[in-house]
PDB file of C-alpha atoms in Angstrom:
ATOM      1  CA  UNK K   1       0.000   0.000   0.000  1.00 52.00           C
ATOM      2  CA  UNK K   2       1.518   2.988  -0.892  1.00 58.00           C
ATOM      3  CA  UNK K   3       1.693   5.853   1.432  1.00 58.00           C
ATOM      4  CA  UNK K   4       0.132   9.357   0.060  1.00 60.00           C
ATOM      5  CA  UNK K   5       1.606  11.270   3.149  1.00 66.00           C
ATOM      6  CA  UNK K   6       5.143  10.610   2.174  1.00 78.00           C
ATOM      7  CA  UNK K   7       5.409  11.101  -1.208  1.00 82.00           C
ATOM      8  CA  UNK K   8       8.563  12.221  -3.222  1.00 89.00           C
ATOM      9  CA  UNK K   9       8.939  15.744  -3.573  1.00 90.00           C
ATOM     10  CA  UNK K  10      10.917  16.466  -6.459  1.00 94.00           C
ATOM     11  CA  UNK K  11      13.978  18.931  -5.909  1.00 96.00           C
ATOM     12  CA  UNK K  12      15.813  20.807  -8.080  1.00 96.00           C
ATOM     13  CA  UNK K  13      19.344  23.100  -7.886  1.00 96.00           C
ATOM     14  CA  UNK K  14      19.484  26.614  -7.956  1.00 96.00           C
ATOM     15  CA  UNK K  15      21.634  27.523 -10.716  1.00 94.00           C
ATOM     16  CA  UNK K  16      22.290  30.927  -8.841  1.00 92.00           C
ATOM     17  CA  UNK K  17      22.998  29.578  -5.671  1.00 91.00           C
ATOM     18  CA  UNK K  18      23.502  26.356  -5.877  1.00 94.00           C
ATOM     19  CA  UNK K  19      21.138  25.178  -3.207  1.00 95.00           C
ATOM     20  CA  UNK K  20      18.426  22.606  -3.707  1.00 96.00           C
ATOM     21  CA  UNK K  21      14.723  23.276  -3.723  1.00 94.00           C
ATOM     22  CA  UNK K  22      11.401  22.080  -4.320  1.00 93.00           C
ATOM     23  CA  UNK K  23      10.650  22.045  -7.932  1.00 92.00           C
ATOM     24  CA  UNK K  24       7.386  23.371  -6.730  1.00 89.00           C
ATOM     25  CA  UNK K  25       9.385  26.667  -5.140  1.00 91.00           C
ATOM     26  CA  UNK K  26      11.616  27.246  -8.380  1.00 94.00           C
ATOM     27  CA  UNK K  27      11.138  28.834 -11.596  1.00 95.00           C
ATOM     28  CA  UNK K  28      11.705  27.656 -14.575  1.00 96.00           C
ATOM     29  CA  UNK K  29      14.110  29.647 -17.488  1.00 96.00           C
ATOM     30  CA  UNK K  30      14.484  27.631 -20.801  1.00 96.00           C
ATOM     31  CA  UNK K  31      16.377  28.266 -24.005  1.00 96.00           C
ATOM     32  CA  UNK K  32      14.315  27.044 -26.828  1.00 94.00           C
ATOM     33  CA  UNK K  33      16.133  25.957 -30.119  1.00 94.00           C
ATOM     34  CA  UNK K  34      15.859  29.185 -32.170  1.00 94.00           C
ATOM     35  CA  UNK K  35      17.890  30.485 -28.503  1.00 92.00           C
ATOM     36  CA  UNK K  36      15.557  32.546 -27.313  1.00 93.00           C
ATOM     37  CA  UNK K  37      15.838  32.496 -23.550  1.00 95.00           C
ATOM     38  CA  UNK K  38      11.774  33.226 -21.506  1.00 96.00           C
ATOM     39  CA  UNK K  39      10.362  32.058 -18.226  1.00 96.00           C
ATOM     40  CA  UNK K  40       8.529  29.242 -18.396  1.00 96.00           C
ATOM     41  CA  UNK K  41       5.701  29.306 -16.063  1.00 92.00           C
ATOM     42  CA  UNK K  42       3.843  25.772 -16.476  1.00 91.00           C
ATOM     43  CA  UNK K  43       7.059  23.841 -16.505  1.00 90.00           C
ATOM     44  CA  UNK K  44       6.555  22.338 -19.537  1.00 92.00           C
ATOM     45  CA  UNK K  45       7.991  24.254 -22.766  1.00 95.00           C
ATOM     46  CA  UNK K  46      10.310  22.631 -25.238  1.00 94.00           C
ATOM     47  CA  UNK K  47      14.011  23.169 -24.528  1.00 95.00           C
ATOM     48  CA  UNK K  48      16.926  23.109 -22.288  1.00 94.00           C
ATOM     49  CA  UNK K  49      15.650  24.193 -18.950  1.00 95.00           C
ATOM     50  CA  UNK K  50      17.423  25.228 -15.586  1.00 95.00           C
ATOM     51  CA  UNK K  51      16.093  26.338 -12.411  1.00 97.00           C
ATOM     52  CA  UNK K  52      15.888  29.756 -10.429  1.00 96.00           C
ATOM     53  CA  UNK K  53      14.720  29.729  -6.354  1.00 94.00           C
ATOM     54  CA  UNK K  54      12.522  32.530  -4.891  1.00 94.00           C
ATOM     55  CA  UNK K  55      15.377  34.800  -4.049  1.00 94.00           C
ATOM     56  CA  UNK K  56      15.102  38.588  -5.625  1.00 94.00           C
ATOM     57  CA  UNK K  57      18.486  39.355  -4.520  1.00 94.00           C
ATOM     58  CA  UNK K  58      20.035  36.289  -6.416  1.00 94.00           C
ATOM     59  CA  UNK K  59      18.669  37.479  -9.485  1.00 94.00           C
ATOM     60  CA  UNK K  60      20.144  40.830  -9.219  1.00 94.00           C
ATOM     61  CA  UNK K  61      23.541  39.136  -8.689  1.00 94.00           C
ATOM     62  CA  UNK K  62      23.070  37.094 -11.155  1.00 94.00           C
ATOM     63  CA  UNK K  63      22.534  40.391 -13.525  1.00 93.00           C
ATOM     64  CA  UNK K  64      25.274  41.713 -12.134  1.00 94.00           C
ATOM     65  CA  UNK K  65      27.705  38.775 -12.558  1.00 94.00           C
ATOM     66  CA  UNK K  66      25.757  37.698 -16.100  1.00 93.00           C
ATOM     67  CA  UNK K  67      25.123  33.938 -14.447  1.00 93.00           C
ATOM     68  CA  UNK K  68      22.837  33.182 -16.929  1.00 93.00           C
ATOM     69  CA  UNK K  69      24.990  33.933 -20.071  1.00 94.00           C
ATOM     70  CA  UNK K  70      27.084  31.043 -18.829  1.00 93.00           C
ATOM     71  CA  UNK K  71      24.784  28.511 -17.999  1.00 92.00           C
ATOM     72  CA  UNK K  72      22.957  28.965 -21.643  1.00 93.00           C
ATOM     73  CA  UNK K  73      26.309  30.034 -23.374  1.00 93.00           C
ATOM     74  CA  UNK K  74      24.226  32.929 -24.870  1.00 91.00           C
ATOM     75  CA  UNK K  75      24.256  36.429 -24.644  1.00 92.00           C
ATOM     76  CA  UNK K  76      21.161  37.828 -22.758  1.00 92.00           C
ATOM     77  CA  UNK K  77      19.290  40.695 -22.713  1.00 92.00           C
ATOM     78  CA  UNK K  78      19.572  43.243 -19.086  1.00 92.00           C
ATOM     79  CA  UNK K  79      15.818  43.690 -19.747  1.00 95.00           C
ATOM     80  CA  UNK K  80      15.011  40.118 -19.280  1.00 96.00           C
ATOM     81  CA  UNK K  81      17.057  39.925 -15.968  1.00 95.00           C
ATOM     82  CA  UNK K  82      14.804  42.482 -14.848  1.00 96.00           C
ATOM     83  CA  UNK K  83      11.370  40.501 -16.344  1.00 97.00           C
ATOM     84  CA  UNK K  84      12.724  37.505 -14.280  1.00 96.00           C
ATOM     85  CA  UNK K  85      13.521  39.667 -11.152  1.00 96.00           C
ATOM     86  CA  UNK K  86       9.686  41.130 -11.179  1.00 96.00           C
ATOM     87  CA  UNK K  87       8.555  37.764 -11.840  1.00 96.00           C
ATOM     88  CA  UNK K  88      10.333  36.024  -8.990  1.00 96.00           C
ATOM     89  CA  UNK K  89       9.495  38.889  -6.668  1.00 95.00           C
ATOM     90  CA  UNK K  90       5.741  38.190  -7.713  1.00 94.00           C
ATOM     91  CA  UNK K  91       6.362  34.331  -7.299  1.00 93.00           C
ATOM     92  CA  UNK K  92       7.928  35.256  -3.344  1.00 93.00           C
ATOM     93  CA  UNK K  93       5.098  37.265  -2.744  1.00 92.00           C
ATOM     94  CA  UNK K  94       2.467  34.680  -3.656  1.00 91.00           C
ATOM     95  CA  UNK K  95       4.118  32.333  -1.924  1.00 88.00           C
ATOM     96  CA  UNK K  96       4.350  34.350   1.438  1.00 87.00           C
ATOM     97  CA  UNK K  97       0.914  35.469   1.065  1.00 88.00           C
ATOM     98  CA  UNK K  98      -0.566  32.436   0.373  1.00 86.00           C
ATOM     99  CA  UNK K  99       1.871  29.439   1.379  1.00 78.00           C
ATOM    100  CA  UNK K 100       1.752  26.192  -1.254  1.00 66.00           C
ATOM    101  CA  UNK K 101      -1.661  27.363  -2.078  1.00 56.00           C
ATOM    102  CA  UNK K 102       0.319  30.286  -3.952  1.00 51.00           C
ATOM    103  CA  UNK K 103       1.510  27.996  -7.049  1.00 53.00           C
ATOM    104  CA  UNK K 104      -0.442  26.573  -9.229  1.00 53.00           C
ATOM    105  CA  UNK K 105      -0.001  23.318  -9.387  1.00 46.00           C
TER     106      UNK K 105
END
């Protein structure tokens, strides 16, 4: 019988801090084949993906040390740091305000 209570919770790494997280807590980023780099809400579009926690801070850093030029190997654009910043803020906020209920699953 299997257990509902304990079921794997799928974690992912950070690629701006390294750390581990809930898949559920992370966004998204993914570098389709045309390389065009965009958030990727629902998890599910078509291309090389990597993960971002709920940390505002880390994505300034990562603007200001141009993180995610090296884990695509592509140039991108200063305006879409700041897209993903407002968009992890957002994410935070939902998730503070509302707990797990906050994501959509």
């Amino acid at each position: 019988m299997i257990d509902l209570a304990t079921r794997k919770i799928p974690m992912r790494k950070d690629i701006l801090t390294g750390k581990m997280y809930p898949k559920r807590e992370m966004v998204r980023i993914v570098k389709n084949k045309e390389g065009v780099i965009s958030i990727d809400p629902t998890g599910k579009k078509a291309g090389r993906g990597a993960y971002v926690g709920l940390d505002p801070e880390a994505v300034k850093k990562a603007k200001s040390q141009k993180i995610l030029e090296k884990v695509f190997s592509h140039a991108v654009p200063s305006e879409f740091y700041d897209e993903l910043f407002d968009f992890v803020d957002h994410q935070k906020a939902r998730m503070d305000l509302f707990g797990d209920l906050g994501k959509k699953h």
